[in-house]
mmCIF file of C-alpha atoms in Angstrom:
data_model
loop_
_atom_site.group_PDB
_atom_site.id
_atom_site.type_symbol
_atom_site.label_atom_id
_atom_site.label_comp_id
_atom_site.label_asym_id
_atom_site.label_seq_id
_atom_site.Cartn_x
_atom_site.Cartn_y
_atom_site.Cartn_z
ATOM 1 C CA UNK Y 47 87.473 103.688 101.776
ATOM 2 C CA UNK Y 48 89.113 102.260 104.890
ATOM 3 C CA UNK Y 49 90.669 104.641 107.404
ATOM 4 C CA UNK Y 50 92.487 103.245 110.430
ATOM 5 C CA UNK Y 51 93.658 105.161 113.479
ATOM 6 C CA UNK Y 52 96.126 103.326 115.692
ATOM 7 C CA UNK Y 53 95.475 100.223 113.587
ATOM 8 C CA UNK Y 54 91.721 100.219 114.268
ATOM 9 C CA UNK Y 55 89.152 100.915 111.549
ATOM 10 C CA UNK Y 56 86.998 103.986 112.089
ATOM 11 C CA UNK Y 57 84.029 101.873 110.948
ATOM 12 C CA UNK Y 58 84.574 99.417 113.811
ATOM 13 C CA UNK Y 59 84.664 102.349 116.228
ATOM 14 C CA UNK Y 60 81.575 103.909 114.650
ATOM 15 C CA UNK Y 61 83.446 107.129 113.880
ATOM 16 C CA UNK Y 62 82.013 109.084 110.948
ATOM 17 C CA UNK Y 63 84.654 110.236 108.450
ATOM 18 C CA UNK Y 64 83.939 113.278 106.288
ATOM 19 C CA UNK Y 65 86.131 114.701 103.550
ATOM 20 C CA UNK Y 66 89.371 112.764 102.858
ATOM 21 C CA UNK Y 67 92.282 114.114 100.822
ATOM 22 C CA UNK Y 68 95.599 112.328 100.135
ATOM 23 C CA UNK Y 69 98.643 113.961 98.540
ATOM 24 C CA UNK Y 70 101.286 111.533 97.294
ATOM 25 C CA UNK Y 71 104.769 112.375 96.048
ATOM 26 C CA UNK Y 72 107.909 110.440 95.250
ATOM 27 C CA UNK Y 73 110.111 113.450 96.036
ATOM 28 C CA UNK Y 74 108.647 114.926 99.193
ATOM 29 C CA UNK Y 75 106.534 114.303 102.272
ATOM 30 C CA UNK Y 76 103.182 112.648 101.591
ATOM 31 C CA UNK Y 77 100.173 113.842 103.540
ATOM 32 C CA UNK Y 78 96.573 113.031 104.238
ATOM 33 C CA UNK Y 79 93.845 115.178 105.695
ATOM 34 C CA UNK Y 80 90.390 114.164 106.782
ATOM 35 C CA UNK Y 81 87.548 115.260 109.007
ATOM 36 C CA UNK Y 82 85.988 113.243 111.790
ATOM 37 C CA UNK Y 83 82.362 114.235 112.261
ATOM 38 C CA UNK Y 84 79.808 113.701 115.032
ATOM 39 C CA UNK Y 85 82.647 113.417 117.536
ATOM 40 C CA UNK Y 86 80.902 115.055 120.476
ATOM 41 C CA UNK Y 87 78.964 113.051 123.055
ATOM 42 C CA UNK Y 88 76.251 115.342 124.448
ATOM 43 C CA UNK Y 89 75.532 113.013 127.376
ATOM 44 C CA UNK Y 90 79.062 113.237 128.805
ATOM 45 C CA UNK Y 91 79.668 116.740 127.390
ATOM 46 C CA UNK Y 92 82.976 115.647 125.892
ATOM 47 C CA UNK Y 93 84.526 113.985 122.881
ATOM 48 C CA UNK Y 94 83.271 110.534 121.946
ATOM 49 C CA UNK Y 95 85.153 107.860 123.942
ATOM 50 C CA UNK Y 96 86.144 105.964 120.788
ATOM 51 C CA UNK Y 97 87.681 109.111 119.290
ATOM 52 C CA UNK Y 98 89.628 109.856 122.474
ATOM 53 C CA UNK Y 99 90.959 106.293 122.597
ATOM 54 C CA UNK Y 100 92.585 106.294 119.129
ATOM 55 C CA UNK Y 101 93.105 109.905 118.083
ATOM 56 C CA UNK Y 102 96.294 111.329 119.531
ATOM 57 C CA UNK Y 103 99.220 113.236 118.090
ATOM 58 C CA UNK Y 104 101.626 110.602 116.799
ATOM 59 C CA UNK Y 105 98.972 107.872 116.352
ATOM 60 C CA UNK Y 106 99.385 105.835 113.192
ATOM 61 C CA UNK Y 107 97.069 106.498 110.252
ATOM 62 C CA UNK Y 108 96.463 104.263 107.257
ATOM 63 C CA UNK Y 109 94.139 104.960 104.355
ATOM 64 C CA UNK Y 110 92.923 102.543 101.708
ATOM 65 C CA UNK Y 111 90.918 103.819 98.776
ATOM 66 C CA UNK Y 112 88.712 101.971 96.314
ATOM 67 C CA UNK Y 113 85.192 100.637 95.961
ATOM 68 C CA UNK Y 114 83.446 98.109 98.177
ATOM 69 C CA UNK Y 115 85.797 95.374 99.284
ATOM 70 C CA UNK Y 116 88.348 96.235 96.590
ATOM 71 C CA UNK Y 117 90.535 98.794 98.341
ATOM 72 C CA UNK Y 118 94.239 99.515 98.035
ATOM 73 C CA UNK Y 119 96.566 101.084 100.605
ATOM 74 C CA UNK Y 120 97.574 104.571 99.484
ATOM 75 C CA UNK Y 121 98.824 106.246 102.686
ATOM 76 C CA UNK Y 122 100.515 105.233 105.909
ATOM 77 C CA UNK Y 123 101.808 107.779 108.413
ATOM 78 C CA UNK Y 124 101.136 109.460 111.720
ATOM 79 C CA UNK Y 125 98.833 112.167 113.123
ATOM 80 C CA UNK Y 126 100.758 115.416 112.860
ATOM 81 C CA UNK Y 127 98.060 118.012 113.575
ATOM 82 C CA UNK Y 128 94.578 118.157 115.073
ATOM 83 C CA UNK Y 129 92.171 121.055 114.654
ATOM 84 C CA UNK Y 130 88.965 121.056 116.707
ATOM 85 C CA UNK Y 131 85.825 122.811 115.518
ATOM 86 C CA UNK Y 132 82.982 123.330 117.986
ATOM 87 C CA UNK Y 133 80.045 124.513 115.940
ATOM 88 C CA UNK Y 134 76.552 123.136 115.532
ATOM 89 C CA UNK Y 135 78.139 119.819 114.506
ATOM 90 C CA UNK Y 136 81.543 119.490 116.264
ATOM 91 C CA UNK Y 137 84.301 117.955 114.174
ATOM 92 C CA UNK Y 138 88.039 117.345 114.161
ATOM 93 C CA UNK Y 139 90.234 118.093 111.156
ATOM 94 C CA UNK Y 140 93.237 115.756 111.082
ATOM 95 C CA UNK Y 141 96.482 116.156 109.161
ATOM 96 C CA UNK Y 142 98.754 113.129 108.859
ATOM 97 C CA UNK Y 143 102.261 112.957 107.388
ATOM 98 C CA UNK Y 144 104.446 110.061 106.322
ATOM 99 C CA UNK Y 145 107.730 109.119 107.946
ATOM 100 C CA UNK Y 146 109.821 111.383 105.698
ATOM 101 C CA UNK Y 147 108.733 114.366 107.796
ATOM 102 C CA UNK Y 148 110.187 112.767 110.935
ATOM 103 C CA UNK Y 149 113.337 111.836 109.031
ATOM 104 C CA UNK Y 150 113.779 115.478 107.998
ATOM 105 C CA UNK Y 151 113.440 116.643 111.605
ATOM 106 C CA UNK Y 152 115.800 114.066 113.124
ATOM 107 C CA UNK Y 153 119.427 115.198 112.836
ATOM 108 C CA UNK Y 154 122.077 112.724 113.938
ATOM 109 C CA UNK Y 155 125.817 112.818 114.455
ATOM 110 C CA UNK Y 156 127.046 109.261 114.283
ATOM 111 C CA UNK Y 157 129.589 106.989 112.663
ATOM 112 C CA UNK Y 158 128.915 103.643 111.020
ATOM 113 C CA UNK Y 159 131.926 101.330 110.966
ATOM 114 C CA UNK Y 160 132.471 98.248 108.820
ATOM 115 C CA UNK Y 161 128.877 98.055 107.530
ATOM 116 C CA UNK Y 162 127.336 97.821 104.081
ATOM 117 C CA UNK Y 163 125.085 100.627 102.883
ATOM 118 C CA UNK Y 164 122.140 98.213 103.146
ATOM 119 C CA UNK Y 165 122.943 97.631 106.832
ATOM 120 C CA UNK Y 166 123.356 101.367 107.402
ATOM 121 C CA UNK Y 167 120.038 102.120 105.686
ATOM 122 C CA UNK Y 168 118.186 99.515 107.761
ATOM 123 C CA UNK Y 169 119.752 100.849 110.961
ATOM 124 C CA UNK Y 170 118.687 104.419 110.132
ATOM 125 C CA UNK Y 171 115.159 103.242 109.330
ATOM 126 C CA UNK Y 172 114.801 101.043 112.431
ATOM 127 C CA UNK Y 173 113.889 103.961 114.699
ATOM 128 C CA UNK Y 174 110.829 104.677 112.531
ATOM 129 C CA UNK Y 175 109.499 101.091 112.516
ATOM 130 C CA UNK Y 176 106.177 102.024 114.144
ATOM 131 C CA UNK Y 177 105.170 104.171 111.170
ATOM 132 C CA UNK Y 178 106.035 101.927 108.246
ATOM 133 C CA UNK Y 179 105.041 98.393 107.292
ATOM 134 C CA UNK Y 180 108.206 97.075 105.660
ATOM 135 C CA UNK Y 181 111.645 97.981 104.280
ATOM 136 C CA UNK Y 182 112.429 96.765 100.782
ATOM 137 C CA UNK Y 183 116.113 97.479 100.237
ATOM 138 C CA UNK Y 184 118.285 96.176 97.431
ATOM 139 C CA UNK Y 185 121.311 94.296 98.705
ATOM 140 C CA UNK Y 186 124.420 96.461 98.469
ATOM 141 C CA UNK Y 187 127.514 94.309 98.822
ATOM 142 C CA UNK Y 188 130.794 95.435 100.298
ATOM 143 C CA UNK Y 189 131.475 96.944 103.681
ATOM 144 C CA UNK Y 190 132.360 100.582 104.148
ATOM 145 C CA UNK Y 191 135.248 101.209 106.522
ATOM 146 C CA UNK Y 192 133.631 104.308 107.980
ATOM 147 C CA UNK Y 193 130.586 106.393 107.075
ATOM 148 C CA UNK Y 194 129.829 109.570 109.045
ATOM 149 C CA UNK Y 195 126.380 111.132 109.406
ATOM 150 C CA UNK Y 196 126.118 114.800 110.425
ATOM 151 C CA UNK Y 197 122.784 115.711 108.800
ATOM 152 C CA UNK Y 198 119.133 114.689 109.092
ATOM 153 C CA UNK Y 199 118.266 111.059 108.436
ATOM 154 C CA UNK Y 200 116.438 112.131 105.266
ATOM 155 C CA UNK Y 201 119.402 114.094 103.894
ATOM 156 C CA UNK Y 202 121.780 111.291 104.874
ATOM 157 C CA UNK Y 203 119.742 108.662 103.006
ATOM 158 C CA UNK Y 204 119.395 110.857 99.898
ATOM 159 C CA UNK Y 205 122.829 112.495 99.789
ATOM 160 C CA UNK Y 206 125.036 109.744 101.174
ATOM 161 C CA UNK Y 207 123.416 106.371 100.616
ATOM 162 C CA UNK Y 208 121.467 107.031 97.388
ATOM 163 C CA UNK Y 209 124.158 109.067 95.640
ATOM 164 C CA UNK Y 210 126.995 106.702 96.492
ATOM 165 C CA UNK Y 211 125.061 103.558 95.530
ATOM 166 C CA UNK Y 212 122.974 104.872 92.598
ATOM 167 C CA UNK Y 213 119.744 103.980 94.415
ATOM 168 C CA UNK Y 214 116.493 105.822 94.903
ATOM 169 C CA UNK Y 215 114.597 106.186 98.158
ATOM 170 C CA UNK Y 216 110.851 106.516 98.460
ATOM 171 C CA UNK Y 217 107.905 105.596 100.661
ATOM 172 C CA UNK Y 218 104.721 104.168 99.169
ATOM 173 C CA UNK Y 219 101.676 103.285 101.287
ATOM 174 C CA UNK Y 220 103.806 102.388 104.293
ATOM 175 C CA UNK Y 221 106.506 100.460 102.443
ATOM 176 C CA UNK Y 222 110.011 101.969 102.427
ATOM 177 C CA UNK Y 223 112.102 101.393 99.309
ATOM 178 C CA UNK Y 224 115.808 101.682 98.527
ATOM 179 C CA UNK Y 225 116.287 100.350 95.033
ATOM 180 C CA UNK Y 226 118.183 100.766 91.791
ATOM 181 C CA UNK Y 227 117.118 103.769 89.719
#
C-alpha cells in the first residue's frame, strides 16, 4: 500500500498508517478513511513535525493498493475531516473525499456562449485541477449558442452535459471521465 499526503509518501515521512478503508462508486462520492498512528512527539509535546507539514484540511490524498511493488491507484481526493484521539497511543483518523463532493457543494450561475460541450466540461473541471490527475473527455463536436448553468457543477455535468450528449461522467483514481455510455 502507498498512501501519499500532499504528494509525499507517508513512508518517506516515517508516518505509521493504521487501518485503511476505501469506498468506490461510479454513482456517488468516493471516500477513503485511514488512521495515522504514533503521531505525537513526546519531546516537543506536540504532533510529529512531518504530520503537521502534510496533514491539513484540503491536502491531497492518493492511495495505491496491492502487494510489494505492484500497486495500483484506487483513490485520489482531498482531506475532508480530521479526528484527533489522545489516548495512550495518540492517533489521527482521516476522512478523504473525491472531487465530486466539492462539485456538489459549488453552485454556479453562469452562461457559456459559443462553446462545445467538451469545452464547457473542461472549463467546469478546471477549477478542481489540484485534486485530479487528468481529464479524459470524448470530443463533442458542434458549438452551442448558449448554455446556462444555475445548479451545482455536479448537477450541471450530469443533468445538462451528460443527458444532452449521451455521455457518462465518473471519477476513477484521480482521472475524470466524460465518455460515451
